[in-house]
Amino acid sequence: MTRIAIARCSKLHDYEESVRRAGGEPWVLDLATDRAADVVARASGILLTGGGDIEPSLYGEAPHPTFAAAEAGRDAYEIELVRRALEADVPVFAICRGVQVLNVARGGTLIQDIPSQVASALQHKREGAADPAFTLAHEVWLEPGSRLELLMRDTLTDIESCQVNSRHHQAIKSTGEGLVTVATAPDGIIEAVEDPSRRFCLGVQWHPENFYRTGEFRALFEEFVRAATR
Ligand code: MN
């Protein structure tokens, strides 16, 4: 079995189900007992999940008034996890908060609050949506020839853009070392990055795991698990 380590968060179900349906075996981490070094040695892939904001001092900023911390210990643990995984070239798939962790781990910075800091931004978080998990909030433009675009090609009718669910108030500001922007919202917000030098290192700002039933983003999980299996 291909064991996929999953960073613990408050909404685990869809991440676990997405991994299972792609042929992986979910291993939900306990940051108190599963040391990052052991996880990277024992897991075939690392899935970083959604959650609260990263402590801004970790990328050299003072906190914005909207700062809402993640669970205690997650920042340091997940940053160590992703650094070790990339060093060992263990596949990494990073979702929502996860793409921000990936970016900060590589020395990148974040926009702390899109609505108050980005002029004419789209709504990246639909307040009051009946079912936010499935609300397609905006379009993203895919970078032609990127791994993300190649993976989405079979699913999409328009190969250069797709609709995504989106519920974030932060985003990547400057990209970290080795990371390339591969999807952008029409307002310029970075929605996905890759490290093309790694076996598999993809981060997306939206929530592909919520669509495990209908499969819009199944190709991303399948390629992640395939890369982890090799
Ligand atoms: Mn968005």
mmCIF file of C-alpha atoms and ligand atoms in Angstrom:
data_model
loop_
_atom_site.group_PDB
_atom_site.id
_atom_site.type_symbol
_atom_site.label_atom_id
_atom_site.label_comp_id
_atom_site.label_asym_id
_atom_site.label_seq_id
_atom_site.Cartn_x
_atom_site.Cartn_y
_atom_site.Cartn_z
ATOM 1 C CA MET A 1 0.000 0.000 0.000
ATOM 2 C CA THR A 2 1.063 3.543 -0.659
ATOM 3 C CA ARG A 3 0.933 5.264 2.699
ATOM 4 C CA ILE A 4 -0.011 8.926 2.517
ATOM 5 C CA ALA A 5 0.679 10.973 5.645
ATOM 6 C CA ILE A 6 -2.071 13.563 6.204
ATOM 7 C CA ALA A 7 -1.555 16.642 8.366
ATOM 8 C CA ARG A 8 -4.319 16.548 10.988
ATOM 9 C CA CYS A 9 -6.990 19.228 10.622
ATOM 10 C CA SER A 10 -10.607 19.794 11.612
ATOM 11 C CA LYS A 11 -12.151 18.467 8.361
ATOM 12 C CA LEU A 12 -10.286 15.244 7.647
ATOM 13 C CA HIS A 13 -12.984 13.166 5.998
ATOM 14 C CA ASP A 14 -12.753 14.406 2.415
ATOM 15 C CA TYR A 15 -8.928 14.339 2.384
ATOM 16 C CA GLU A 16 -8.925 10.729 3.585
ATOM 17 C CA GLU A 17 -11.601 9.724 1.104
ATOM 18 C CA SER A 18 -9.772 11.421 -1.792
ATOM 19 C CA VAL A 19 -6.562 9.566 -0.912
ATOM 20 C CA ARG A 20 -8.390 6.237 -0.607
ATOM 21 C CA ARG A 21 -10.150 6.633 -3.950
ATOM 22 C CA ALA A 22 -6.804 7.382 -5.602
ATOM 23 C CA GLY A 23 -5.396 4.117 -4.224
ATOM 24 C CA GLY A 24 -3.500 5.439 -1.212
ATOM 25 C CA GLU A 25 -3.694 4.468 2.433
ATOM 26 C CA PRO A 26 -4.368 7.508 4.657
ATOM 27 C CA TRP A 27 -2.184 7.945 7.731
ATOM 28 C CA VAL A 28 -3.452 10.858 9.834
ATOM 29 C CA LEU A 29 -0.555 12.337 11.747
ATOM 30 C CA ASP A 30 -0.405 13.171 15.422
ATOM 31 C CA LEU A 31 2.073 15.992 15.801
ATOM 32 C CA ALA A 32 2.703 15.056 19.440
ATOM 33 C CA THR A 33 3.908 11.538 18.649
ATOM 34 C CA ASP A 34 4.752 11.245 14.932
ATOM 35 C CA ARG A 35 8.153 12.916 14.570
ATOM 36 C CA ALA A 36 8.580 14.665 11.225
ATOM 37 C CA ALA A 37 11.813 12.773 10.447
ATOM 38 C CA ASP A 38 10.099 9.412 11.054
ATOM 39 C CA VAL A 39 7.063 10.415 8.999
ATOM 40 C CA VAL A 40 9.201 11.311 5.989
ATOM 41 C CA ALA A 41 11.089 8.023 6.332
ATOM 42 C CA ARG A 42 7.914 5.926 6.584
ATOM 43 C CA ALA A 43 5.387 7.695 4.370
ATOM 44 C CA SER A 44 5.290 7.524 0.565
ATOM 45 C CA GLY A 45 3.735 10.976 0.254
ATOM 46 C CA ILE A 46 2.775 13.975 2.390
ATOM 47 C CA LEU A 47 -0.628 15.711 2.150
ATOM 48 C CA LEU A 48 -0.802 19.158 3.750
ATOM 49 C CA THR A 49 -4.354 20.217 4.603
ATOM 50 C CA GLY A 50 -6.468 23.291 5.314
ATOM 51 C CA GLY A 51 -6.653 25.246 8.545
ATOM 52 C CA GLY A 52 -5.869 28.510 10.259
ATOM 53 C CA ASP A 53 -3.323 31.201 9.460
ATOM 54 C CA ILE A 54 0.439 30.750 9.717
ATOM 55 C CA GLU A 55 2.119 32.862 12.408
ATOM 56 C CA PRO A 56 3.279 35.895 10.340
ATOM 57 C CA SER A 57 6.611 36.223 12.180
ATOM 58 C CA LEU A 58 7.592 33.048 10.314
ATOM 59 C CA TYR A 59 7.747 35.166 7.141
ATOM 60 C CA GLY A 60 8.847 38.379 8.773
ATOM 61 C CA GLU A 61 5.598 40.299 9.281
ATOM 62 C CA ALA A 62 3.558 41.582 12.201
ATOM 63 C CA PRO A 63 0.062 40.059 12.439
ATOM 64 C CA HIS A 64 -2.852 41.685 10.597
ATOM 65 C CA PRO A 65 -5.975 42.234 12.806
ATOM 66 C CA THR A 66 -7.722 39.313 11.068
ATOM 67 C CA PHE A 67 -4.996 36.833 12.074
ATOM 68 C CA ALA A 68 -6.566 33.569 13.270
ATOM 69 C CA ALA A 69 -3.952 31.053 14.388
ATOM 70 C CA ALA A 70 -4.015 27.377 13.516
ATOM 71 C CA GLU A 71 -3.930 24.658 16.177
ATOM 72 C CA ALA A 72 -0.915 24.943 18.504
ATOM 73 C CA GLY A 73 2.215 23.396 17.067
ATOM 74 C CA ARG A 74 0.964 22.947 13.495
ATOM 75 C CA ASP A 75 3.109 25.701 11.936
ATOM 76 C CA ALA A 76 6.477 24.421 13.127
ATOM 77 C CA TYR A 77 5.534 20.760 12.613
ATOM 78 C CA GLU A 78 4.220 21.147 9.079
ATOM 79 C CA ILE A 79 7.093 23.411 8.008
ATOM 80 C CA GLU A 80 9.601 20.817 9.216
ATOM 81 C CA LEU A 81 7.602 18.074 7.527
ATOM 82 C CA VAL A 82 7.548 19.773 4.130
ATOM 83 C CA ARG A 83 11.225 20.771 4.304
ATOM 84 C CA ARG A 84 12.273 17.215 5.079
ATOM 85 C CA ALA A 85 9.949 15.781 2.451
ATOM 86 C CA LEU A 86 11.315 18.019 -0.301
ATOM 87 C CA GLU A 87 14.883 17.311 0.771
ATOM 88 C CA ALA A 88 14.205 13.578 0.483
ATOM 89 C CA ASP A 89 12.105 14.120 -2.690
ATOM 90 C CA VAL A 90 9.050 12.538 -1.095
ATOM 91 C CA PRO A 91 5.935 13.704 -3.027
ATOM 92 C CA VAL A 92 4.046 16.628 -1.480
ATOM 93 C CA PHE A 93 0.477 17.717 -2.246
ATOM 94 C CA ALA A 94 -0.415 20.915 -0.409
ATOM 95 C CA ILE A 95 -3.994 22.211 -0.151
ATOM 96 C CA CYS A 96 -5.222 25.653 1.002
ATOM 97 C CA ARG A 97 -3.321 26.391 4.238
ATOM 98 C CA GLY A 98 -0.969 23.671 2.953
ATOM 99 C CA VAL A 99 0.160 25.688 -0.077
ATOM 100 C CA GLN A 100 0.871 28.573 2.286
ATOM 101 C CA VAL A 101 2.918 26.264 4.551
ATOM 102 C CA LEU A 102 4.824 25.008 1.503
ATOM 103 C CA ASN A 103 5.527 28.573 0.420
ATOM 104 C CA VAL A 104 6.662 29.833 3.838
ATOM 105 C CA ALA A 105 8.821 26.709 4.295
ATOM 106 C CA ARG A 106 10.690 27.751 1.127
ATOM 107 C CA GLY A 107 11.151 31.356 2.271
ATOM 108 C CA GLY A 108 8.086 32.863 0.559
ATOM 109 C CA THR A 109 5.658 35.406 2.025
ATOM 110 C CA LEU A 110 1.875 35.679 2.274
ATOM 111 C CA ILE A 111 -0.850 38.243 1.696
ATOM 112 C CA GLN A 112 -2.383 38.236 5.175
ATOM 113 C CA ASP A 113 -5.897 39.356 4.270
ATOM 114 C CA ILE A 114 -7.028 39.557 0.653
ATOM 115 C CA PRO A 115 -10.218 41.630 1.185
ATOM 116 C CA SER A 116 -8.408 44.453 2.998
ATOM 117 C CA GLN A 117 -5.010 44.278 1.293
ATOM 118 C CA VAL A 118 -5.731 43.613 -2.382
ATOM 119 C CA ALA A 119 -7.590 46.288 -4.344
ATOM 120 C CA SER A 120 -10.374 44.949 -6.620
ATOM 121 C CA ALA A 121 -9.896 41.373 -5.487
ATOM 122 C CA LEU A 122 -12.521 38.781 -6.336
ATOM 123 C CA GLN A 123 -14.394 37.060 -3.529
ATOM 124 C CA HIS A 124 -12.127 34.192 -2.514
ATOM 125 C CA LYS A 125 -14.411 33.314 0.360
ATOM 126 C CA ARG A 126 -18.169 33.241 -0.165
ATOM 127 C CA GLU A 127 -19.693 34.333 3.125
ATOM 128 C CA GLY A 128 -23.091 32.770 3.662
ATOM 129 C CA ALA A 129 -22.906 30.315 0.765
ATOM 130 C CA ALA A 130 -25.374 27.477 1.273
ATOM 131 C CA ASP A 131 -22.660 24.855 0.889
ATOM 132 C CA PRO A 132 -19.241 26.499 0.801
ATOM 133 C CA ALA A 133 -17.454 23.216 0.061
ATOM 134 C CA PHE A 134 -19.087 23.014 -3.362
ATOM 135 C CA THR A 135 -19.502 26.680 -4.178
ATOM 136 C CA LEU A 136 -17.477 27.468 -7.269
ATOM 137 C CA ALA A 137 -16.174 30.861 -6.272
ATOM 138 C CA HIS A 138 -14.074 31.938 -9.235
ATOM 139 C CA GLU A 139 -12.109 30.863 -12.270
ATOM 140 C CA VAL A 140 -8.374 30.102 -12.334
ATOM 141 C CA TRP A 141 -6.092 30.402 -15.337
ATOM 142 C CA LEU A 142 -3.769 27.441 -15.707
ATOM 143 C CA GLU A 143 -0.214 27.841 -16.932
ATOM 144 C CA PRO A 144 0.062 25.957 -20.261
ATOM 145 C CA GLY A 145 2.488 23.043 -20.055
ATOM 146 C CA SER A 146 2.533 22.937 -16.264
ATOM 147 C CA ARG A 147 1.916 19.639 -14.528
ATOM 148 C CA LEU A 148 -1.354 21.017 -13.162
ATOM 149 C CA GLU A 149 -2.576 21.970 -16.615
ATOM 150 C CA LEU A 150 -1.548 18.594 -18.073
ATOM 151 C CA LEU A 151 -3.396 16.786 -15.292
ATOM 152 C CA MET A 152 -6.531 18.869 -15.754
ATOM 153 C CA ARG A 153 -6.591 18.520 -19.553
ATOM 154 C CA ASP A 154 -8.671 15.343 -19.653
ATOM 155 C CA THR A 155 -11.278 16.773 -17.302
ATOM 156 C CA LEU A 156 -11.801 20.199 -18.768
ATOM 157 C CA THR A 157 -13.384 21.459 -21.910
ATOM 158 C CA ASP A 158 -11.450 24.719 -21.705
ATOM 159 C CA ILE A 159 -7.896 23.577 -21.065
ATOM 160 C CA GLU A 160 -6.631 26.924 -19.917
ATOM 161 C CA SER A 161 -9.097 27.677 -17.172
ATOM 162 C CA CYS A 162 -11.345 26.004 -14.657
ATOM 163 C CA GLN A 163 -13.745 26.932 -11.883
ATOM 164 C CA VAL A 164 -12.642 26.299 -8.321
ATOM 165 C CA ASN A 165 -14.203 26.279 -4.914
ATOM 166 C CA SER A 166 -12.287 28.723 -2.823
ATOM 167 C CA ARG A 167 -12.536 29.733 0.808
ATOM 168 C CA HIS A 168 -9.387 31.527 1.837
ATOM 169 C CA HIS A 169 -8.563 35.018 3.039
ATOM 170 C CA GLN A 170 -4.805 34.644 2.616
ATOM 171 C CA ALA A 171 -2.665 33.789 -0.412
ATOM 172 C CA ILE A 172 0.931 33.637 -1.610
ATOM 173 C CA LYS A 173 2.590 37.062 -1.971
ATOM 174 C CA SER A 174 6.136 36.247 -3.046
ATOM 175 C CA THR A 175 6.839 32.671 -4.083
ATOM 176 C CA GLY A 176 9.389 30.626 -2.147
ATOM 177 C CA GLU A 177 12.588 29.160 -3.557
ATOM 178 C CA GLY A 178 12.018 26.737 -6.425
ATOM 179 C CA LEU A 179 8.262 27.341 -6.627
ATOM 180 C CA VAL A 180 6.646 28.329 -9.918
ATOM 181 C CA THR A 181 3.147 29.846 -10.216
ATOM 182 C CA VAL A 182 0.925 27.521 -12.286
ATOM 183 C CA ALA A 183 -2.565 28.942 -11.661
ATOM 184 C CA THR A 184 -3.760 32.494 -11.142
ATOM 185 C CA ALA A 185 -7.202 33.974 -10.464
ATOM 186 C CA PRO A 186 -8.324 36.786 -12.803
ATOM 187 C CA ASP A 187 -7.541 39.322 -10.042
ATOM 188 C CA GLY A 188 -3.911 38.194 -9.955
ATOM 189 C CA ILE A 189 -4.110 36.083 -6.781
ATOM 190 C CA ILE A 190 -1.803 33.054 -6.998
ATOM 191 C CA GLU A 191 -3.910 29.895 -6.830
ATOM 192 C CA ALA A 192 -1.365 27.100 -7.435
ATOM 193 C CA VAL A 193 2.391 26.497 -7.423
ATOM 194 C CA GLU A 194 4.697 23.635 -8.351
ATOM 195 C CA ASP A 195 8.332 22.776 -7.820
ATOM 196 C CA PRO A 196 9.220 21.226 -11.185
ATOM 197 C CA SER A 197 12.544 19.929 -9.842
ATOM 198 C CA ARG A 198 10.763 17.487 -7.551
ATOM 199 C CA ARG A 199 9.091 14.140 -8.299
ATOM 200 C CA PHE A 200 5.745 15.649 -7.269
ATOM 201 C CA CYS A 201 5.329 18.949 -5.479
ATOM 202 C CA LEU A 202 2.016 20.709 -6.142
ATOM 203 C CA GLY A 203 0.118 23.189 -4.021
ATOM 204 C CA VAL A 204 -3.372 24.531 -4.715
ATOM 205 C CA GLN A 205 -5.239 27.267 -2.897
ATOM 206 C CA TRP A 206 -8.693 25.720 -3.423
ATOM 207 C CA HIS A 207 -10.188 22.482 -2.044
ATOM 208 C CA PRO A 208 -10.038 19.639 -4.610
ATOM 209 C CA GLU A 209 -10.716 17.082 -1.855
ATOM 210 C CA ASN A 210 -14.340 18.215 -1.517
ATOM 211 C CA PHE A 211 -15.070 16.866 -5.013
ATOM 212 C CA TYR A 212 -14.112 13.231 -4.406
ATOM 213 C CA ARG A 213 -17.649 12.081 -5.259
ATOM 214 C CA THR A 214 -17.808 13.746 -8.662
ATOM 215 C CA GLY A 215 -14.118 13.612 -9.567
ATOM 216 C CA GLU A 216 -13.431 17.078 -11.023
ATOM 217 C CA PHE A 217 -9.954 17.050 -9.452
ATOM 218 C CA ARG A 218 -9.444 13.302 -9.087
ATOM 219 C CA ALA A 219 -6.495 13.407 -11.512
ATOM 220 C CA LEU A 220 -4.498 15.465 -9.014
ATOM 221 C CA PHE A 221 -4.871 12.887 -6.235
ATOM 222 C CA GLU A 222 -4.249 10.013 -8.658
ATOM 223 C CA GLU A 223 -1.003 11.519 -9.949
ATOM 224 C CA PHE A 224 0.110 12.329 -6.390
ATOM 225 C CA VAL A 225 -0.466 8.724 -5.268
ATOM 226 C CA ARG A 226 1.133 7.399 -8.493
ATOM 227 C CA ALA A 227 4.245 9.508 -7.856
ATOM 228 C CA ALA A 228 4.294 8.346 -4.241
ATOM 229 C CA THR A 229 4.052 4.699 -5.319
ATOM 230 C CA ARG A 230 7.178 4.807 -7.477
HETATM 231 MN MN MN B 1 -9.258 31.768 -4.536
#
